[in-house]
Structure formats: structure tokens, C-alpha cells
Amino acid sequence: VQYTPLIGDGVCAIESLNVEECGWDGGDCKLHNKYPGCPNYSLSYLDDNVCNYQSNTEACGWDGGDCQASNKALQTNYPNC
């Protein structure tokens, strides 16, 4: 593999490494692949147990699930808002 220093470096950057044979870039592309419509700048906020407004979108899976409880509470308390 030509780009071995890039595998597992915390950045999903090169398409040729984002394949099963390279472990989805050593796991770096896990969230990118799970939420392909989520902007790259929002991926670091996902699934960190904090509801972040930047990634509280459908494309980002409601912040990787972090915002589900607060979104439900808002919908319950303010259904017409």
C-alpha cells in the first residue's frame, strides 16, 4: 500500500484507502461512510454524547444520535414551533 502512514491517522482523506481491504482507512472513514451526506467539518462532533447544533441534521443522523432525546423533548413540548 502506497499511503501506509495515512491509514489510521484520524483523517478520512484519500478515496483509495476508504475501501474494505484497507479497513476503511484504518477506521478513519467509519463516520464518513455511515453519514455520507454529513459535511466533513461536522463528523468530529458525531457520537460524542453531546448534542451539537452543527451536526443536528438528518444527514448527520441527528449528531450521530446525540440529539435524539433533546429533539424529542422539543417536539413534545413545542409541537407547533
mmCIF file as gemmi writes it, N, C-alpha and C atoms, coordinates in Angstrom:
data_model
loop_
_atom_site.group_PDB
_atom_site.id
_atom_site.type_symbol
_atom_site.label_atom_id
_atom_site.label_alt_id
_atom_site.label_comp_id
_atom_site.label_asym_id
_atom_site.label_entity_id
_atom_site.label_seq_id
_atom_site.pdbx_PDB_ins_code
_atom_site.Cartn_x
_atom_site.Cartn_y
_atom_site.Cartn_z
_atom_site.occupancy
_atom_site.B_iso_or_equiv
_atom_site.pdbx_formal_charge
_atom_site.auth_seq_id
_atom_site.auth_asym_id
_atom_site.pdbx_PDB_model_num
ATOM 1 N N . VAL Axp A 1 ? 0.854 -1.176 0 1 0 ? 1 A 1
ATOM 2 C CA . VAL Axp A 1 ? 0 0 0 1 0 ? 1 A 1
ATOM 3 C C . VAL Axp A 1 ? 0.893 1.229 0 1 0 ? 1 A 1
ATOM 4 N N . GLN Axp A 2 ? 0.629 2.111 -0.919 1 0 ? 2 A 1
ATOM 5 C CA . GLN Axp A 2 ? 1.473 3.286 -1.119 1 0 ? 2 A 1
ATOM 6 C C . GLN Axp A 2 ? 1.367 4.305 0.009 1 0 ? 2 A 1
ATOM 7 N N . TYR Axp A 3 ? 0.211 4.448 0.624 1 0 ? 3 A 1
ATOM 8 C CA . TYR Axp A 3 ? -0.019 5.514 1.596 1 0 ? 3 A 1
ATOM 9 C C . TYR Axp A 3 ? -0.13 4.993 3.029 1 0 ? 3 A 1
ATOM 10 N N . THR Axp A 4 ? 0.656 4.023 3.412 1 0 ? 4 A 1
ATOM 11 C CA . THR Axp A 4 ? 0.512 3.4 4.728 1 0 ? 4 A 1
ATOM 12 C C . THR Axp A 4 ? 0.566 4.386 5.899 1 0 ? 4 A 1
ATOM 13 N N . PRO Axp A 5 ? 1.346 5.474 5.876 1 0 ? 5 A 1
ATOM 14 C CA . PRO Axp A 5 ? 1.323 6.4 7.022 1 0 ? 5 A 1
ATOM 15 C C . PRO Axp A 5 ? -0.031 7.083 7.216 1 0 ? 5 A 1
ATOM 16 N N . LEU Axp A 6 ? -0.847 7.084 6.175 1 0 ? 6 A 1
ATOM 17 C CA . LEU Axp A 6 ? -2.141 7.755 6.256 1 0 ? 6 A 1
ATOM 18 C C . LEU Axp A 6 ? -3.242 6.862 6.825 1 0 ? 6 A 1
ATOM 19 N N . ILE Axp A 7 ? -3.014 5.554 6.864 1 0 ? 7 A 1
ATOM 20 C CA . ILE Axp A 7 ? -4.028 4.632 7.371 1 0 ? 7 A 1
ATOM 21 C C . ILE Axp A 7 ? -4.086 4.747 8.89 1 0 ? 7 A 1
ATOM 22 N N . GLY Axp A 8 ? -5.273 5.037 9.397 1 0 ? 8 A 1
ATOM 23 C CA . GLY Axp A 8 ? -5.461 5.13 10.844 1 0 ? 8 A 1
ATOM 24 C C . GLY Axp A 8 ? -4.869 6.38 11.467 1 0 ? 8 A 1
ATOM 25 N N . ASP Axp A 9 ? -4.739 7.437 10.674 1 0 ? 9 A 1
ATOM 26 C CA . ASP Axp A 9 ? -4.163 8.682 11.207 1 0 ? 9 A 1
ATOM 27 C C . ASP Axp A 9 ? -5.216 9.649 11.736 1 0 ? 9 A 1
ATOM 28 N N . GLY Axp A 10 ? -6.483 9.213 11.766 1 0 ? 10 A 1
ATOM 29 C CA . GLY Axp A 10 ? -7.548 10.058 12.292 1 0 ? 10 A 1
ATOM 30 C C . GLY Axp A 10 ? -8.228 10.917 11.252 1 0 ? 10 A 1
ATOM 31 N N . VAL Axp A 11 ? -7.821 10.796 9.98 1 0 ? 11 A 1
ATOM 32 C CA . VAL Axp A 11 ? -8.394 11.604 8.906 1 0 ? 11 A 1
ATOM 33 C C . VAL Axp A 11 ? -8.822 10.696 7.756 1 0 ? 11 A 1
ATOM 34 N N . CYS Axp A 12 ? -10.061 10.842 7.331 1 0 ? 12 A 1
ATOM 35 C CA . CYS Axp A 12 ? -10.552 10.126 6.155 1 0 ? 12 A 1
ATOM 36 C C . CYS Axp A 12 ? -10.311 11.038 4.963 1 0 ? 12 A 1
ATOM 37 N N . ALA Axp A 13 ? -9.188 10.822 4.275 1 0 ? 13 A 1
ATOM 38 C CA . ALA Axp A 13 ? -8.8 11.797 3.27 1 0 ? 13 A 1
ATOM 39 C C . ALA Axp A 13 ? -8.65 11.248 1.852 1 0 ? 13 A 1
ATOM 40 N N . ILE Axp A 14 ? -8.214 10.027 1.684 1 0 ? 14 A 1
ATOM 41 C CA . ILE Axp A 14 ? -7.902 9.511 0.353 1 0 ? 14 A 1
ATOM 42 C C . ILE Axp A 14 ? -8.876 8.396 -0.006 1 0 ? 14 A 1
ATOM 43 N N . GLU Axp A 15 ? -9.578 8.58 -1.119 1 0 ? 15 A 1
ATOM 44 C CA . GLU Axp A 15 ? -10.588 7.606 -1.559 1 0 ? 15 A 1
ATOM 45 C C . GLU Axp A 15 ? -10.007 6.204 -1.716 1 0 ? 15 A 1
ATOM 46 N N . SER Axp A 16 ? -8.762 6.095 -2.181 1 0 ? 16 A 1
ATOM 47 C CA . SER Axp A 16 ? -8.193 4.766 -2.424 1 0 ? 16 A 1
ATOM 48 C C . SER Axp A 16 ? -7.986 3.981 -1.134 1 0 ? 16 A 1
ATOM 49 N N . LEU Axp A 17 ? -7.974 4.654 0.019 1 0 ? 17 A 1
ATOM 50 C CA . LEU Axp A 17 ? -7.841 3.971 1.302 1 0 ? 17 A 1
ATOM 51 C C . LEU Axp A 17 ? -9.194 3.673 1.945 1 0 ? 17 A 1
ATOM 52 N N . ASN Axp A 18 ? -10.231 4.321 1.461 1 0 ? 18 A 1
ATOM 53 C CA . ASN Axp A 18 ? -11.571 4.131 2.01 1 0 ? 18 A 1
ATOM 54 C C . ASN Axp A 18 ? -12.234 2.929 1.337 1 0 ? 18 A 1
ATOM 55 N N . VAL Axp A 19 ? -11.598 1.78 1.484 1 0 ? 19 A 1
ATOM 56 C CA . VAL Axp A 19 ? -12.087 0.524 0.92 1 0 ? 19 A 1
ATOM 57 C C . VAL Axp A 19 ? -11.958 -0.56 1.986 1 0 ? 19 A 1
ATOM 58 N N . GLU Axp A 20 ? -12.727 -1.602 1.815 1 0 ? 20 A 1
ATOM 59 C CA . GLU Axp A 20 ? -12.723 -2.691 2.796 1 0 ? 20 A 1
ATOM 60 C C . GLU Axp A 20 ? -11.329 -3.286 3.007 1 0 ? 20 A 1
ATOM 61 N N . GLU Axp A 21 ? -10.568 -3.436 1.916 1 0 ? 21 A 1
ATOM 62 C CA . GLU Axp A 21 ? -9.227 -4.025 2.007 1 0 ? 21 A 1
ATOM 63 C C . GLU Axp A 21 ? -8.29 -3.216 2.913 1 0 ? 21 A 1
ATOM 64 N N . CYS Axp A 22 ? -8.534 -1.923 3.037 1 0 ? 22 A 1
ATOM 65 C CA . CYS Axp A 22 ? -7.706 -1.056 3.894 1 0 ? 22 A 1
ATOM 66 C C . CYS Axp A 22 ? -8.414 -0.733 5.209 1 0 ? 22 A 1
ATOM 67 N N . GLY Axp A 23 ? -9.463 -1.497 5.522 1 0 ? 23 A 1
ATOM 68 C CA . GLY Axp A 23 ? -10.181 -1.273 6.783 1 0 ? 23 A 1
ATOM 69 C C . GLY Axp A 23 ? -10.843 0.079 6.861 1 0 ? 23 A 1
ATOM 70 N N . TRP Axp A 24 ? -11.313 0.549 5.683 1 0 ? 24 A 1
ATOM 71 C CA . TRP Axp A 24 ? -11.953 1.866 5.604 1 0 ? 24 A 1
ATOM 72 C C . TRP Axp A 24 ? -11.011 2.926 6.183 1 0 ? 24 A 1
ATOM 73 N N . ASP Axp A 25 ? -9.776 2.917 5.638 1 0 ? 25 A 1
ATOM 74 C CA . ASP Axp A 25 ? -8.719 3.841 6.064 1 0 ? 25 A 1
ATOM 75 C C . ASP Axp A 25 ? -8.395 3.647 7.544 1 0 ? 25 A 1
ATOM 76 N N . GLY Axp A 26 ? -8.281 2.395 7.943 1 0 ? 26 A 1
ATOM 77 C CA . GLY Axp A 26 ? -7.94 2.088 9.331 1 0 ? 26 A 1
ATOM 78 C C . GLY Axp A 26 ? -8.988 2.554 10.325 1 0 ? 26 A 1
ATOM 79 N N . GLY Axp A 27 ? -10.233 2.667 9.868 1 0 ? 27 A 1
ATOM 80 C CA . GLY Axp A 27 ? -11.329 3.12 10.725 1 0 ? 27 A 1
ATOM 81 C C . GLY Axp A 27 ? -11.587 4.608 10.631 1 0 ? 27 A 1
ATOM 82 N N . ASP Axp A 28 ? -10.707 5.338 9.954 1 0 ? 28 A 1
ATOM 83 C CA . ASP Axp A 28 ? -10.856 6.796 9.855 1 0 ? 28 A 1
ATOM 84 C C . ASP Axp A 28 ? -12.113 7.211 9.1 1 0 ? 28 A 1
ATOM 85 N N . CYS Axp A 29 ? -12.619 6.358 8.228 1 0 ? 29 A 1
ATOM 86 C CA . CYS Axp A 29 ? -13.768 6.716 7.39 1 0 ? 29 A 1
ATOM 87 C C . CYS Axp A 29 ? -15.08 6.141 7.903 1 0 ? 29 A 1
ATOM 88 N N . LYS Axp A 30 ? -15.08 5.586 9.093 1 0 ? 30 A 1
ATOM 89 C CA . LYS Axp A 30 ? -16.274 4.937 9.638 1 0 ? 30 A 1
ATOM 90 C C . LYS Axp A 30 ? -17.471 5.891 9.655 1 0 ? 30 A 1
ATOM 91 N N . LEU Axp A 31 ? -17.313 7.058 10.246 1 0 ? 31 A 1
ATOM 92 C CA . LEU Axp A 31 ? -18.427 8.007 10.32 1 0 ? 31 A 1
ATOM 93 C C . LEU Axp A 31 ? -18.744 8.603 8.956 1 0 ? 31 A 1
ATOM 94 N N . HIS Axp A 32 ? -17.742 8.858 8.149 1 0 ? 32 A 1
ATOM 95 C CA . HIS Axp A 32 ? -17.955 9.38 6.798 1 0 ? 32 A 1
ATOM 96 C C . HIS Axp A 32 ? -18.825 8.417 5.992 1 0 ? 32 A 1
ATOM 97 N N . ASN Axp A 33 ? -18.563 7.127 6.135 1 0 ? 33 A 1
ATOM 98 C CA . ASN Axp A 33 ? -19.33 6.129 5.395 1 0 ? 33 A 1
ATOM 99 C C . ASN Axp A 33 ? -20.728 5.947 5.969 1 0 ? 33 A 1
ATOM 100 N N . LYS Axp A 34 ? -20.858 6.072 7.281 1 0 ? 34 A 1
ATOM 101 C CA . LYS Axp A 34 ? -22.165 5.902 7.915 1 0 ? 34 A 1
ATOM 102 C C . LYS Axp A 34 ? -23.085 7.084 7.613 1 0 ? 34 A 1
ATOM 103 N N . TYR Axp A 35 ? -22.499 8.282 7.512 1 0 ? 35 A 1
ATOM 104 C CA . TYR Axp A 35 ? -23.269 9.508 7.246 1 0 ? 35 A 1
ATOM 105 C C . TYR Axp A 35 ? -22.665 10.225 6.042 1 0 ? 35 A 1
ATOM 106 N N . PRO Axp A 36 ? -22.816 9.673 4.832 1 0 ? 36 A 1
ATOM 107 C CA . PRO Axp A 36 ? -22.147 10.239 3.659 1 0 ? 36 A 1
ATOM 108 C C . PRO Axp A 36 ? -22.583 11.662 3.303 1 0 ? 36 A 1
ATOM 109 N N . GLY Axp A 37 ? -23.775 12.061 3.702 1 0 ? 37 A 1
ATOM 110 C CA . GLY Axp A 37 ? -24.244 13.409 3.395 1 0 ? 37 A 1
ATOM 111 C C . GLY Axp A 37 ? -23.855 14.446 4.432 1 0 ? 37 A 1
ATOM 112 N N . CYS Axp A 38 ? -23.217 14.003 5.499 1 0 ? 38 A 1
ATOM 113 C CA . CYS Axp A 38 ? -22.809 14.901 6.574 1 0 ? 38 A 1
ATOM 114 C C . CYS Axp A 38 ? -21.498 15.587 6.187 1 0 ? 38 A 1
ATOM 115 N N . PRO Axp A 39 ? -21.426 16.917 6.298 1 0 ? 39 A 1
ATOM 116 C CA . PRO Axp A 39 ? -20.182 17.615 5.943 1 0 ? 39 A 1
ATOM 117 C C . PRO Axp A 39 ? -19.01 17.146 6.8 1 0 ? 39 A 1
ATOM 118 N N . ASN Axp A 40 ? -17.844 17.115 6.215 1 0 ? 40 A 1
ATOM 119 C CA . ASN Axp A 40 ? -16.653 16.638 6.924 1 0 ? 40 A 1
ATOM 120 C C . ASN Axp A 40 ? -16.396 17.405 8.22 1 0 ? 40 A 1
ATOM 121 N N . TYR Axp A 41 ? -16.672 18.722 8.235 1 0 ? 41 A 1
ATOM 122 C CA . TYR Axp A 41 ? -16.414 19.501 9.449 1 0 ? 41 A 1
ATOM 123 C C . TYR Axp A 41 ? -17.33 19.088 10.602 1 0 ? 41 A 1
ATOM 124 N N . SER Axp A 42 ? -18.434 18.429 10.32 1 0 ? 42 A 1
ATOM 125 C CA . SER Axp A 42 ? -19.36 18.005 11.368 1 0 ? 42 A 1
ATOM 126 C C . SER Axp A 42 ? -19.057 16.619 11.912 1 0 ? 42 A 1
ATOM 127 N N . LEU Axp A 43 ? -18.292 15.825 11.185 1 0 ? 43 A 1
ATOM 128 C CA . LEU Axp A 43 ? -18.069 14.431 11.573 1 0 ? 43 A 1
ATOM 129 C C . LEU Axp A 43 ? -17.419 14.299 12.946 1 0 ? 43 A 1
ATOM 130 N N . SER Axp A 44 ? -16.572 15.227 13.324 1 0 ? 44 A 1
ATOM 131 C CA . SER Axp A 44 ? -15.884 15.111 14.614 1 0 ? 44 A 1
ATOM 132 C C . SER Axp A 44 ? -16.834 15.313 15.793 1 0 ? 44 A 1
ATOM 133 N N . TYR Axp A 45 ? -18.002 15.892 15.546 1 0 ? 45 A 1
ATOM 134 C CA . TYR Axp A 45 ? -18.978 16.118 16.61 1 0 ? 45 A 1
ATOM 135 C C . TYR Axp A 45 ? -19.89 14.921 16.841 1 0 ? 45 A 1
ATOM 136 N N . LEU Axp A 46 ? -19.93 13.987 15.903 1 0 ? 46 A 1
ATOM 137 C CA . LEU Axp A 46 ? -20.878 12.88 15.975 1 0 ? 46 A 1
ATOM 138 C C . LEU Axp A 46 ? -20.542 11.895 17.074 1 0 ? 46 A 1
ATOM 139 N N . ASP Axp A 47 ? -21.601 11.433 17.717 1 0 ? 47 A 1
ATOM 140 C CA . ASP Axp A 47 ? -21.494 10.332 18.676 1 0 ? 47 A 1
ATOM 141 C C . ASP Axp A 47 ? -20.474 10.609 19.792 1 0 ? 47 A 1
ATOM 142 N N . ASP Axp A 48 ? -20.517 11.852 20.312 1 0 ? 48 A 1
ATOM 143 C CA . ASP Axp A 48 ? -19.622 12.209 21.419 1 0 ? 48 A 1
ATOM 144 C C . ASP Axp A 48 ? -20.399 12.467 22.712 1 0 ? 48 A 1
ATOM 145 N N . ASN Axp A 49 ? -21.673 12.062 22.727 1 0 ? 49 A 1
ATOM 146 C CA . ASN Axp A 49 ? -22.565 12.225 23.885 1 0 ? 49 A 1
ATOM 147 C C . ASN Axp A 49 ? -22.894 13.672 24.199 1 0 ? 49 A 1
ATOM 148 N N . VAL Axp A 50 ? -22.716 14.561 23.219 1 0 ? 50 A 1
ATOM 149 C CA . VAL Axp A 50 ? -23.09 15.967 23.348 1 0 ? 50 A 1
ATOM 150 C C . VAL Axp A 50 ? -23.897 16.328 22.108 1 0 ? 50 A 1
ATOM 151 N N . CYS Axp A 51 ? -25.04 16.957 22.3 1 0 ? 51 A 1
ATOM 152 C CA . CYS Axp A 51 ? -25.855 17.393 21.165 1 0 ? 51 A 1
ATOM 153 C C . CYS Axp A 51 ? -25.268 18.696 20.619 1 0 ? 51 A 1
ATOM 154 N N . ASN Axp A 52 ? -24.657 18.608 19.443 1 0 ? 52 A 1
ATOM 155 C CA . ASN Axp A 52 ? -24.024 19.753 18.799 1 0 ? 52 A 1
ATOM 156 C C . ASN Axp A 52 ? -24.918 20.253 17.669 1 0 ? 52 A 1
ATOM 157 N N . TYR Axp A 53 ? -25.218 21.551 17.679 1 0 ? 53 A 1
ATOM 158 C CA . TYR Axp A 53 ? -26.144 22.1 16.69 1 0 ? 53 A 1
ATOM 159 C C . TYR Axp A 53 ? -25.601 21.972 15.264 1 0 ? 53 A 1
ATOM 160 N N . GLN Axp A 54 ? -24.272 22 15.09 1 0 ? 54 A 1
ATOM 161 C CA . GLN Axp A 54 ? -23.694 21.923 13.753 1 0 ? 54 A 1
ATOM 162 C C . GLN Axp A 54 ? -24.06 20.628 13.043 1 0 ? 54 A 1
ATOM 163 N N . SER Axp A 55 ? -24.198 19.57 13.792 1 0 ? 55 A 1
ATOM 164 C CA . SER Axp A 55 ? -24.462 18.275 13.173 1 0 ? 55 A 1
ATOM 165 C C . SER Axp A 55 ? -25.839 17.711 13.557 1 0 ? 55 A 1
ATOM 166 N N . ASN Axp A 56 ? -26.701 18.545 14.099 1 0 ? 56 A 1
ATOM 167 C CA . ASN Axp A 56 ? -28.059 18.128 14.443 1 0 ? 56 A 1
ATOM 168 C C . ASN Axp A 56 ? -28.945 18.229 13.199 1 0 ? 56 A 1
ATOM 169 N N . THR Axp A 57 ? -28.612 17.404 12.204 1 0 ? 57 A 1
ATOM 170 C CA . THR Axp A 57 ? -29.341 17.376 10.944 1 0 ? 57 A 1
ATOM 171 C C . THR Axp A 57 ? -29.646 15.925 10.585 1 0 ? 57 A 1
ATOM 172 N N . GLU Axp A 58 ? -30.591 15.757 9.701 1 0 ? 58 A 1
ATOM 173 C CA . GLU Axp A 58 ? -30.927 14.402 9.262 1 0 ? 58 A 1
ATOM 174 C C . GLU Axp A 58 ? -29.729 13.736 8.587 1 0 ? 58 A 1
ATOM 175 N N . ALA Axp A 59 ? -28.987 14.496 7.767 1 0 ? 59 A 1
ATOM 176 C CA . ALA Axp A 59 ? -27.824 13.949 7.059 1 0 ? 59 A 1
ATOM 177 C C . ALA Axp A 59 ? -26.748 13.444 8.022 1 0 ? 59 A 1
ATOM 178 N N . CYS Axp A 60 ? -26.668 14.057 9.195 1 0 ? 60 A 1
ATOM 179 C CA . CYS Axp A 60 ? -25.67 13.665 10.2 1 0 ? 60 A 1
ATOM 180 C C . CYS Axp A 60 ? -26.271 12.761 11.273 1 0 ? 60 A 1
ATOM 181 N N . GLY Axp A 61 ? -27.438 12.215 10.997 1 0 ? 61 A 1
ATOM 182 C CA . GLY Axp A 61 ? -28.062 11.281 11.939 1 0 ? 61 A 1
ATOM 183 C C . GLY Axp A 61 ? -28.385 11.917 13.276 1 0 ? 61 A 1
ATOM 184 N N . TRP Axp A 62 ? -28.785 13.206 13.214 1 0 ? 62 A 1
ATOM 185 C CA . TRP Axp A 62 ? -29.099 13.961 14.427 1 0 ? 62 A 1
ATOM 186 C C . TRP Axp A 62 ? -27.922 13.888 15.404 1 0 ? 62 A 1
ATOM 187 N N . ASP Axp A 63 ? -26.756 14.291 14.86 1 0 ? 63 A 1
ATOM 188 C CA . ASP Axp A 63 ? -25.493 14.319 15.616 1 0 ? 63 A 1
ATOM 189 C C . ASP Axp A 63 ? -25.107 12.908 16.072 1 0 ? 63 A 1
ATOM 190 N N . GLY Axp A 64 ? -25.264 11.964 15.171 1 0 ? 64 A 1
ATOM 191 C CA . GLY Axp A 64 ? -24.908 10.585 15.489 1 0 ? 64 A 1
ATOM 192 C C . GLY Axp A 64 ? -25.754 9.997 16.601 1 0 ? 64 A 1
ATOM 193 N N . GLY Axp A 65 ? -26.944 10.554 16.795 1 0 ? 65 A 1
ATOM 194 C CA . GLY Axp A 65 ? -27.853 10.08 17.832 1 0 ? 65 A 1
ATOM 195 C C . GLY Axp A 65 ? -27.806 10.905 19.103 1 0 ? 65 A 1
ATOM 196 N N . ASP Axp A 66 ? -26.83 11.794 19.214 1 0 ? 66 A 1
ATOM 197 C CA . ASP Axp A 66 ? -26.682 12.592 20.437 1 0 ? 66 A 1
ATOM 198 C C . ASP Axp A 66 ? -27.85 13.545 20.682 1 0 ? 66 A 1
ATOM 199 N N . CYS Axp A 67 ? -28.558 13.943 19.631 1 0 ? 67 A 1
ATOM 200 C CA . CYS Axp A 67 ? -29.625 14.933 19.784 1 0 ? 67 A 1
ATOM 201 C C . CYS Axp A 67 ? -31.023 14.328 19.809 1 0 ? 67 A 1
ATOM 202 N N . GLN Axp A 68 ? -31.153 13.032 19.742 1 0 ? 68 A 1
ATOM 203 C CA . GLN Axp A 68 ? -32.471 12.415 19.669 1 0 ? 68 A 1
ATOM 204 C C . GLN Axp A 68 ? -33.341 12.748 20.873 1 0 ? 68 A 1
ATOM 205 N N . ALA Axp A 69 ? -32.801 12.663 22.063 1 0 ? 69 A 1
ATOM 206 C CA . ALA Axp A 69 ? -33.602 12.927 23.27 1 0 ? 69 A 1
ATOM 207 C C . ALA Axp A 69 ? -34.032 14.386 23.329 1 0 ? 69 A 1
ATOM 208 N N . SER Axp A 70 ? -33.12 15.307 23.073 1 0 ? 70 A 1
ATOM 209 C CA . SER Axp A 70 ? -33.482 16.725 23.151 1 0 ? 70 A 1
ATOM 210 C C . SER Axp A 70 ? -34.431 17.11 22.024 1 0 ? 70 A 1
ATOM 211 N N . ASN Axp A 71 ? -34.251 16.527 20.829 1 0 ? 71 A 1
ATOM 212 C CA . ASN Axp A 71 ? -35.171 16.811 19.728 1 0 ? 71 A 1
ATOM 213 C C . ASN Axp A 71 ? -36.573 16.308 20.057 1 0 ? 71 A 1
ATOM 214 N N . LYS Axp A 72 ? -36.653 15.132 20.646 1 0 ? 72 A 1
ATOM 215 C CA . LYS Axp A 72 ? -37.956 14.572 21.009 1 0 ? 72 A 1
ATOM 216 C C . LYS Axp A 72 ? -38.632 15.433 22.071 1 0 ? 72 A 1
ATOM 217 N N . ALA Axp A 73 ? -37.851 15.893 23.05 1 0 ? 73 A 1
ATOM 218 C CA . ALA Axp A 73 ? -38.405 16.754 24.102 1 0 ? 73 A 1
ATOM 219 C C . ALA Axp A 73 ? -38.926 18.058 23.503 1 0 ? 73 A 1
ATOM 220 N N . LEU Axp A 74 ? -38.195 18.635 22.592 1 0 ? 74 A 1
ATOM 221 C CA . LEU Axp A 74 ? -38.639 19.877 21.949 1 0 ? 74 A 1
ATOM 222 C C . LEU Axp A 74 ? -39.918 19.656 21.15 1 0 ? 74 A 1
ATOM 223 N N . GLN Axp A 75 ? -39.977 18.552 20.418 1 0 ? 75 A 1
ATOM 224 C CA . GLN Axp A 75 ? -41.179 18.253 19.631 1 0 ? 75 A 1
ATOM 225 C C . GLN Axp A 75 ? -42.381 18.005 20.532 1 0 ? 75 A 1
ATOM 226 N N . THR Axp A 76 ? -42.151 17.395 21.684 1 0 ? 76 A 1
ATOM 227 C CA . THR Axp A 76 ? -43.235 17.125 22.633 1 0 ? 76 A 1
ATOM 228 C C . THR Axp A 76 ? -43.706 18.413 23.298 1 0 ? 76 A 1
ATOM 229 N N . ASN Axp A 77 ? -42.768 19.228 23.743 1 0 ? 77 A 1
ATOM 230 C CA . ASN Axp A 77 ? -43.105 20.441 24.478 1 0 ? 77 A 1
ATOM 231 C C . ASN Axp A 77 ? -43.564 21.582 23.584 1 0 ? 77 A 1
ATOM 232 N N . TYR Axp A 78 ? -43.089 21.603 22.335 1 0 ? 78 A 1
ATOM 233 C CA . TYR Axp A 78 ? -43.426 22.682 21.409 1 0 ? 78 A 1
ATOM 234 C C . TYR Axp A 78 ? -43.812 22.112 20.055 1 0 ? 78 A 1
ATOM 235 N N . PRO Axp A 79 ? -44.91 21.404 19.975 1 0 ? 79 A 1
ATOM 236 C CA . PRO Axp A 79 ? -45.271 20.696 18.748 1 0 ? 79 A 1
ATOM 237 C C . PRO Axp A 79 ? -45.54 21.603 17.544 1 0 ? 79 A 1
ATOM 238 N N . ASN Axp A 80 ? -45.894 22.843 17.776 1 0 ? 80 A 1
ATOM 239 C CA . ASN Axp A 80 ? -46.231 23.74 16.674 1 0 ? 80 A 1
ATOM 240 C C . ASN Axp A 80 ? -45.13 24.741 16.364 1 0 ? 80 A 1
ATOM 241 N N . CYS Axp A 81 ? -43.983 24.597 16.993 1 0 ? 81 A 1
ATOM 242 C CA . CYS Axp A 81 ? -42.895 25.543 16.802 1 0 ? 81 A 1
ATOM 243 C C . CYS Axp A 81 ? -42.112 25.198 15.56 1 0 ? 81 A 1
